[in-house]
Amino acid sequence: MTTATARAFPNIALVKYWGKRDEELILPVAGSLSLTLDAFPTTTTVTLTPDAQADSFSLGGDVATGETALRVTRFLDHVRALAGADVPAQVVSTNEAPTGAGLASSAAGFAALATAASDAYGLGLEANALSRLARRGSGSAARSIVPGVAIWHAGHDDSTSFAEPVDAPDMRMVIVTVDTAQKAVSSREAMRRTAATSPFYPAWITSTEQSLADMVDACAAGDFTRIGEITESHALRMHAVIQACEPPIRYLAPASVAVFDAVASLREQGIEGYATADAGPNVAVIVRPEHGEALREELSAFGSARLVGPGPGAAPFTAADSEAPA
Ligand code: PMV
């Protein structure tokens, strides 16, 4: 029996990916930059099942059907095409983050699946190729292959669109979970609608390229304040371009906005944090390491607040790992 297990962590983008230039290859309209976290991992086992008729997928003990199962099968079809194989697989996945709530569970999910499936089907991919493979499952998964801060180059074709590590100052993040409900509109659908109907979309694309260039400079300079300023204004721009589509989509809840306000006023008091939010109501706040715990305590008034740091890239996982202290 050929089987492989891998674990990957979610990432939170500081410069966001929002919009595809190529839906089939998942090539983004612009590059992005993120922090891979050391919490909320997904662990996935892929076992080749020559006697089975089809793939099977279970998430957190529940057998998946419909669109969720189809997405996994389409991904495995791609892996099989690369491997020149046609054997179905059983995929068993557990996810420690609330699924679909804007905590990038699809990023950790497809990064873990790419790593485990690549091993199980004997592809033996190096990091850039693994990042390109993960990208085919979910764009942001390309970045969860990489530890710490990752830049995903938009590229111009399959071979040039991948994520790799970037040197950046040490930072922490406080994840404020204000709501764990599944989001009403998937990022896939919302990206399509934004591209088709938001009048601000062209400006979003050009300004994201500028934000990414500025962010790369700020990381190289070790300038945490500049990194934070770009992060916060860029996040609000993403939510603005999304809110401007028709019919409108609004991911931020009143509680999310309250966290942004609290972060701004805590900055005035010397706790230097900057907020961002993905396609959901939960807020992630980057902070200098020395202010992490103080910020977490302040923000716990708004929901469950967890202090996290830079995490590892996707990697094979063995039973011995699970016995090691986290
Ligand atoms: O990878 P997807 O299709 O789930 O898109 C993720 C998009 C955002 O999380 C909102 C932004 C990002 O760059 O991660």
mmCIF file of N, CA and C in Angstrom, residues 54-108:
data_model
loop_
_atom_site.group_PDB
_atom_site.id
_atom_site.type_symbol
_atom_site.label_atom_id
_atom_site.label_comp_id
_atom_site.label_asym_id
_atom_site.label_seq_id
_atom_site.Cartn_x
_atom_site.Cartn_y
_atom_site.Cartn_z
ATOM 1 N N ALA A 54 -13.152 4.827 -7.429
ATOM 2 C CA ALA A 54 -13.025 6.287 -7.507
ATOM 3 C C ALA A 54 -12.280 6.803 -6.279
ATOM 4 N N ASP A 55 -11.923 8.067 -6.312
ATOM 5 C CA ASP A 55 -11.300 8.703 -5.149
ATOM 6 C C ASP A 55 -12.316 8.836 -4.023
ATOM 7 N N SER A 56 -11.802 8.891 -2.792
ATOM 8 C CA SER A 56 -12.690 9.254 -1.681
ATOM 9 C C SER A 56 -11.988 10.316 -0.846
ATOM 10 N N PHE A 57 -12.783 11.160 -0.225
ATOM 11 C CA PHE A 57 -12.211 12.272 0.559
ATOM 12 C C PHE A 57 -13.013 12.465 1.827
ATOM 13 N N SER A 58 -12.327 12.448 2.967
ATOM 14 C CA SER A 58 -13.023 12.801 4.202
ATOM 15 C C SER A 58 -12.281 13.920 4.909
ATOM 16 N N LEU A 59 -13.067 14.836 5.464
ATOM 17 C CA LEU A 59 -12.517 16.002 6.163
ATOM 18 C C LEU A 59 -13.071 16.007 7.583
ATOM 19 N N GLY A 60 -12.171 15.889 8.553
ATOM 20 C CA GLY A 60 -12.589 15.880 9.958
ATOM 21 C C GLY A 60 -13.534 14.730 10.273
ATOM 22 N N GLY A 61 -13.324 13.596 9.597
ATOM 23 C CA GLY A 61 -14.139 12.414 9.884
ATOM 24 C C GLY A 61 -15.417 12.326 9.063
ATOM 25 N N ASP A 62 -15.770 13.401 8.349
ATOM 26 C CA ASP A 62 -16.992 13.367 7.522
ATOM 27 C C ASP A 62 -16.630 13.129 6.061
ATOM 28 N N VAL A 63 -17.324 12.171 5.443
ATOM 29 C CA VAL A 63 -17.082 11.905 4.023
ATOM 30 C C VAL A 63 -17.612 13.085 3.209
ATOM 31 N N ALA A 64 -16.745 13.630 2.348
ATOM 32 C CA ALA A 64 -17.155 14.788 1.542
ATOM 33 C C ALA A 64 -17.799 14.324 0.246
ATOM 34 N N THR A 65 -18.778 15.096 -0.205
ATOM 35 C CA THR A 65 -19.442 14.802 -1.475
ATOM 36 C C THR A 65 -19.535 16.115 -2.263
ATOM 37 N N GLY A 66 -20.176 16.049 -3.421
ATOM 38 C CA GLY A 66 -20.468 17.265 -4.190
ATOM 39 C C GLY A 66 -19.228 18.025 -4.601
ATOM 40 N N GLU A 67 -19.336 19.357 -4.597
ATOM 41 C CA GLU A 67 -18.284 20.234 -5.112
ATOM 42 C C GLU A 67 -16.958 20.036 -4.360
ATOM 43 N N THR A 68 -17.044 19.829 -3.015
ATOM 44 C CA THR A 68 -15.814 19.657 -2.214
ATOM 45 C C THR A 68 -15.039 18.430 -2.684
ATOM 46 N N ALA A 69 -15.753 17.304 -2.869
ATOM 47 C CA ALA A 69 -15.095 16.066 -3.302
ATOM 48 C C ALA A 69 -14.571 16.205 -4.732
ATOM 49 N N LEU A 70 -15.343 16.908 -5.555
ATOM 50 C CA LEU A 70 -14.961 17.100 -6.955
ATOM 51 C C LEU A 70 -13.657 17.899 -7.075
ATOM 52 N N ARG A 71 -13.517 18.880 -6.189
ATOM 53 C CA ARG A 71 -12.310 19.719 -6.217
ATOM 54 C C ARG A 71 -11.072 18.883 -5.912
ATOM 55 N N VAL A 72 -11.232 17.945 -4.960
ATOM 56 C CA VAL A 72 -10.110 17.074 -4.597
ATOM 57 C C VAL A 72 -9.795 16.130 -5.754
ATOM 58 N N THR A 73 -10.844 15.576 -6.378
ATOM 59 C CA THR A 73 -10.624 14.664 -7.505
ATOM 60 C C THR A 73 -9.963 15.382 -8.684
ATOM 61 N N ARG A 74 -10.417 16.607 -8.969
ATOM 62 C CA ARG A 74 -9.787 17.376 -10.062
ATOM 63 C C ARG A 74 -8.310 17.617 -9.767
ATOM 64 N N PHE A 75 -8.034 17.882 -8.486
ATOM 65 C CA PHE A 75 -6.635 18.101 -8.104
ATOM 66 C C PHE A 75 -5.828 16.812 -8.285
ATOM 67 N N LEU A 76 -6.403 15.693 -7.823
ATOM 68 C CA LEU A 76 -5.704 14.404 -7.960
ATOM 69 C C LEU A 76 -5.534 14.036 -9.437
ATOM 70 N N ASP A 77 -6.508 14.406 -10.281
ATOM 71 C CA ASP A 77 -6.375 14.154 -11.726
ATOM 72 C C ASP A 77 -5.122 14.840 -12.260
ATOM 73 N N HIS A 78 -4.901 16.049 -11.757
ATOM 74 C CA HIS A 78 -3.724 16.792 -12.187
ATOM 75 C C HIS A 78 -2.443 16.081 -11.719
ATOM 76 N N VAL A 79 -2.442 15.621 -10.464
ATOM 77 C CA VAL A 79 -1.282 14.891 -9.935
ATOM 78 C C VAL A 79 -1.057 13.611 -10.749
ATOM 79 N N ARG A 80 -2.152 12.910 -11.044
ATOM 80 C CA ARG A 80 -2.035 11.659 -11.816
ATOM 81 C C ARG A 80 -1.496 11.923 -13.222
ATOM 82 N N ALA A 81 -1.929 13.032 -13.806
ATOM 83 C CA ALA A 81 -1.416 13.361 -15.154
ATOM 84 C C ALA A 81 0.102 13.573 -15.089
ATOM 85 N N LEU A 82 0.570 14.253 -14.032
ATOM 86 C CA LEU A 82 2.008 14.486 -13.884
ATOM 87 C C LEU A 82 2.758 13.178 -13.656
ATOM 88 N N ALA A 83 2.101 12.254 -12.914
ATOM 89 C CA ALA A 83 2.760 10.997 -12.541
ATOM 90 C C ALA A 83 2.583 9.910 -13.597
ATOM 91 N N GLY A 84 1.721 10.160 -14.583
ATOM 92 C CA GLY A 84 1.409 9.117 -15.565
ATOM 93 C C GLY A 84 0.740 7.923 -14.908
ATOM 94 N N ALA A 85 -0.141 8.211 -13.941
ATOM 95 C CA ALA A 85 -0.819 7.143 -13.192
ATOM 96 C C ALA A 85 -2.323 7.297 -13.339
ATOM 97 N N ASP A 86 -3.066 6.203 -13.081
ATOM 98 C CA ASP A 86 -4.527 6.345 -13.096
ATOM 99 C C ASP A 86 -5.185 5.694 -11.877
ATOM 100 N N VAL A 87 -4.396 5.430 -10.837
ATOM 101 C CA VAL A 87 -4.908 4.787 -9.625
ATOM 102 C C VAL A 87 -5.683 5.795 -8.769
ATOM 103 N N PRO A 88 -6.889 5.452 -8.302
ATOM 104 C CA PRO A 88 -7.607 6.360 -7.391
ATOM 105 C C PRO A 88 -6.921 6.448 -6.027
ATOM 106 N N ALA A 89 -7.338 7.393 -5.246
ATOM 107 C CA ALA A 89 -6.737 7.551 -3.915
ATOM 108 C C ALA A 89 -7.800 7.842 -2.862
ATOM 109 N N GLN A 90 -7.458 7.448 -1.640
ATOM 110 C CA GLN A 90 -8.273 7.812 -0.484
ATOM 111 C C GLN A 90 -7.557 8.984 0.195
ATOM 112 N N VAL A 91 -8.270 10.053 0.433
ATOM 113 C CA VAL A 91 -7.682 11.231 1.071
ATOM 114 C C VAL A 91 -8.389 11.463 2.401
ATOM 115 N N VAL A 92 -7.603 11.466 3.478
ATOM 116 C CA VAL A 92 -8.166 11.674 4.810
ATOM 117 C C VAL A 92 -7.505 12.905 5.402
ATOM 118 N N SER A 93 -8.322 13.886 5.735
ATOM 119 C CA SER A 93 -7.763 15.169 6.135
ATOM 120 C C SER A 93 -8.385 15.653 7.445
ATOM 121 N N THR A 94 -7.565 16.249 8.298
ATOM 122 C CA THR A 94 -8.116 16.899 9.493
ATOM 123 C C THR A 94 -7.564 18.316 9.550
ATOM 124 N N ASN A 95 -8.424 19.198 9.971
ATOM 125 C CA ASN A 95 -8.166 20.609 9.850
ATOM 126 C C ASN A 95 -8.406 21.233 11.224
ATOM 127 N N GLU A 96 -7.410 21.934 11.751
ATOM 128 C CA GLU A 96 -7.584 22.499 13.095
ATOM 129 C C GLU A 96 -8.117 23.924 13.096
ATOM 130 N N ALA A 97 -8.418 24.466 11.915
ATOM 131 C CA ALA A 97 -9.027 25.812 11.851
ATOM 132 C C ALA A 97 -10.489 25.669 11.472
ATOM 133 N N PRO A 98 -11.327 26.609 11.860
ATOM 134 C CA PRO A 98 -12.720 26.559 11.401
ATOM 135 C C PRO A 98 -12.763 26.708 9.881
ATOM 136 N N THR A 99 -13.302 25.709 9.189
ATOM 137 C CA THR A 99 -13.305 25.700 7.725
ATOM 138 C C THR A 99 -14.184 26.814 7.152
ATOM 139 N N GLY A 100 -13.687 27.485 6.125
ATOM 140 C CA GLY A 100 -14.503 28.434 5.374
ATOM 141 C C GLY A 100 -14.774 29.748 6.074
ATOM 142 N N ALA A 101 -14.033 30.064 7.103
ATOM 143 C CA ALA A 101 -14.319 31.292 7.839
ATOM 144 C C ALA A 101 -13.266 32.372 7.578
ATOM 145 N N GLY A 102 -12.564 32.274 6.459
ATOM 146 C CA GLY A 102 -11.582 33.305 6.140
ATOM 147 C C GLY A 102 -10.279 33.116 6.885
ATOM 148 N N LEU A 103 -10.026 31.898 7.364
ATOM 149 C CA LEU A 103 -8.742 31.619 8.003
ATOM 150 C C LEU A 103 -7.861 30.785 7.074
ATOM 151 N N ALA A 104 -8.116 30.904 5.772
ATOM 152 C CA ALA A 104 -7.262 30.278 4.761
ATOM 153 C C ALA A 104 -7.121 28.777 4.955
ATOM 154 N N SER A 105 -8.201 28.091 5.388
ATOM 155 C CA SER A 105 -8.092 26.644 5.560
ATOM 156 C C SER A 105 -7.853 25.955 4.221
ATOM 157 N N SER A 106 -8.301 26.557 3.113
ATOM 158 C CA SER A 106 -8.044 25.927 1.816
ATOM 159 C C SER A 106 -6.554 26.003 1.472
ATOM 160 N N ALA A 107 -5.861 27.013 1.973
ATOM 161 C CA ALA A 107 -4.422 27.125 1.708
ATOM 162 C C ALA A 107 -3.671 25.984 2.385
ATOM 163 N N ALA A 108 -3.932 25.787 3.679
ATOM 164 C CA ALA A 108 -3.276 24.685 4.388
ATOM 165 C C ALA A 108 -3.721 23.352 3.795
#
